Coordinates of C-alpha atoms in Angstrom, one line a residue:
X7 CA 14.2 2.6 -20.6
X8 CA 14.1 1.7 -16.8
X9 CA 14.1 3.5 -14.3
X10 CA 14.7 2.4 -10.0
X11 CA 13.9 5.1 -7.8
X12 CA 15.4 4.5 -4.1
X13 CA 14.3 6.2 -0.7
X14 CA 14.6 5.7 2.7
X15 CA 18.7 5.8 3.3
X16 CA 19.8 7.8 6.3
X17 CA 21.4 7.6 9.4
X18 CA 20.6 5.8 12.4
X19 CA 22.5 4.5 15.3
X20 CA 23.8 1.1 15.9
X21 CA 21.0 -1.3 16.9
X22 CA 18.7 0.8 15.1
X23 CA 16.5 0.0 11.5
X24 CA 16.5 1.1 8.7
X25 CA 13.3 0.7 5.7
X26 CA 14.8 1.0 1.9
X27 CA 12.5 1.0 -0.9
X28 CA 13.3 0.7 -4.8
X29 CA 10.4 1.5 -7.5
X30 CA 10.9 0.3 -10.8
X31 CA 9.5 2.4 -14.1
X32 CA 9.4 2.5 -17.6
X33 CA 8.9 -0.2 -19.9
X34 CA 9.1 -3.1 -18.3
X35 CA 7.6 -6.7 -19.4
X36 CA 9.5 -9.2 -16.9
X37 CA 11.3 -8.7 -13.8
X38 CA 13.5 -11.4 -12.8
X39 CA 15.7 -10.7 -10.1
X40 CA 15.9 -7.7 -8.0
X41 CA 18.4 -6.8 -5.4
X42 CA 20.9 -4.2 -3.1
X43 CA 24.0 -4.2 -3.4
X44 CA 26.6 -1.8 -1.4
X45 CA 29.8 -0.3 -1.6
X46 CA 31.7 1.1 1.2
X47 CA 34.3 3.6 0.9
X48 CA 37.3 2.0 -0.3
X49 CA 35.7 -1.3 -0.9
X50 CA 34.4 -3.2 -4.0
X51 CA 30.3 -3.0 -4.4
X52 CA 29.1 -6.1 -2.9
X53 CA 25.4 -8.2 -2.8
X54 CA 23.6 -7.6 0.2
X55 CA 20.3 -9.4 -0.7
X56 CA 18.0 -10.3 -4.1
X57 CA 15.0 -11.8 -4.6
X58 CA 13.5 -13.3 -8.1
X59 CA 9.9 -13.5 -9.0
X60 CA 9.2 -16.9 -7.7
X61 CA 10.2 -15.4 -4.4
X62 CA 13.2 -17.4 -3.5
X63 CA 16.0 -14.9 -1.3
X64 CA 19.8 -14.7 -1.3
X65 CA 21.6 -13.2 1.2
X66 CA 24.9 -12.2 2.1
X67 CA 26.5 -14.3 5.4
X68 CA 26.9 -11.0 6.9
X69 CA 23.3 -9.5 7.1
X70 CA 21.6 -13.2 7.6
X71 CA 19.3 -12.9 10.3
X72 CA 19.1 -9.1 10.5
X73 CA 18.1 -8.1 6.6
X74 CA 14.9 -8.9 5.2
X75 CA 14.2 -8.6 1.0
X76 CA 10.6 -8.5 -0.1
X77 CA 9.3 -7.7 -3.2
X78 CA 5.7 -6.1 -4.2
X79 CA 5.0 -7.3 -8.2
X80 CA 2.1 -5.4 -8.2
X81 CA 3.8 -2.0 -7.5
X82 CA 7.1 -3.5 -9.2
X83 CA 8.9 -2.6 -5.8
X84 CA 11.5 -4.0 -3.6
X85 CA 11.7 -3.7 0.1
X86 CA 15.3 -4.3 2.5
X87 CA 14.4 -4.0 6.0
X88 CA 17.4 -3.9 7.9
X89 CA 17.5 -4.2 11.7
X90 CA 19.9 -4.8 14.2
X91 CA 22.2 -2.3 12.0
X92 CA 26.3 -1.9 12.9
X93 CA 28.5 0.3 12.0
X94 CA 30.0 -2.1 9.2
X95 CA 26.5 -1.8 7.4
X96 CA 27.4 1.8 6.2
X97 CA 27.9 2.3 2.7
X98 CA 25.9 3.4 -0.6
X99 CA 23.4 0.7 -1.5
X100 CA 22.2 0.0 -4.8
X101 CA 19.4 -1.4 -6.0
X102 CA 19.4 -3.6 -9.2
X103 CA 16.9 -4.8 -11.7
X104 CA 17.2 -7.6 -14.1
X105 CA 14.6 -6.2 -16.7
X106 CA 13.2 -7.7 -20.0
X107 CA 11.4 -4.8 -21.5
X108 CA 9.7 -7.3 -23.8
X109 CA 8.9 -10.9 -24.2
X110 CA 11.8 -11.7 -26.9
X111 CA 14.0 -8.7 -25.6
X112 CA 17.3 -9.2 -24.1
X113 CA 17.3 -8.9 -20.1
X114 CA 19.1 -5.7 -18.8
X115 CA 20.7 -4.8 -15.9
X116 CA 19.1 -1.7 -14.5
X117 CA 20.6 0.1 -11.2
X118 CA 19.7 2.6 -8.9
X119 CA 21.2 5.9 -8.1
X120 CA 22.2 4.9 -4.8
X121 CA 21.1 5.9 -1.2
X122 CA 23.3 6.8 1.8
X123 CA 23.3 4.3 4.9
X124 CA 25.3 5.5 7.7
X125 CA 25.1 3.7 11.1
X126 CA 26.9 5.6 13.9
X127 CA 28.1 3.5 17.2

């Protein structure tokens, strides 16, 4: 089993920035891809940002130029740093973990339990 521990959700004010950090655990062998997603009230959960091992980024058109994913193999951690935050930016975000707990196994989709955002104007 996996496990992705989240922290540093909260509320800030528009302009403001925000840190979120996602620790993965358990057994793990490979990580390939690790991500947020988020999900608004009322809206489907959406991709907000990944990054795979090589280090290559994907980003949603919305948060281009104010999001930034990074990703710590050593501490098997992944990073959003999210400036320039609007209002639109609040929701639950998720983090997500394509895991292969061994080298034949299967890759799993892992998630997080989610972490508040909320961006006041």
């Amino acid at each position: 089993q996996v496990q992705l521990g989240e922290s540093g959700g909260g509320l800030v004010q528009a302009g403001g920035s925000l840190r979120l950090s996602c620790a993965a655990s358990g057994t793990i062998f490979s990580i390939a891809t690790m991500g947020w997603y988020r999900q608004a009230p009322g809206k489907q959960r959406e991709l907000v940002a990944s990054i795979i091992s090589g280090g290559t980024t994907n980003y949603a058109d919305s948060v281009k130029g104010r999001f930034t994913i990074s990703r710590d193999n050593n501490k098997i951690t992944v990073y959003l740093q999210m400036n320039n935050l609007k209002p639109e930016d609040t929701a639950v975000y998720y983090c997500n973990a394509v895991v292969r707990s061994s080298p034949l196994a299967t890759p799993k989709v892992y998630w997080g339990q989610g972490t508040q955002v909320t961006v006041s104007s």
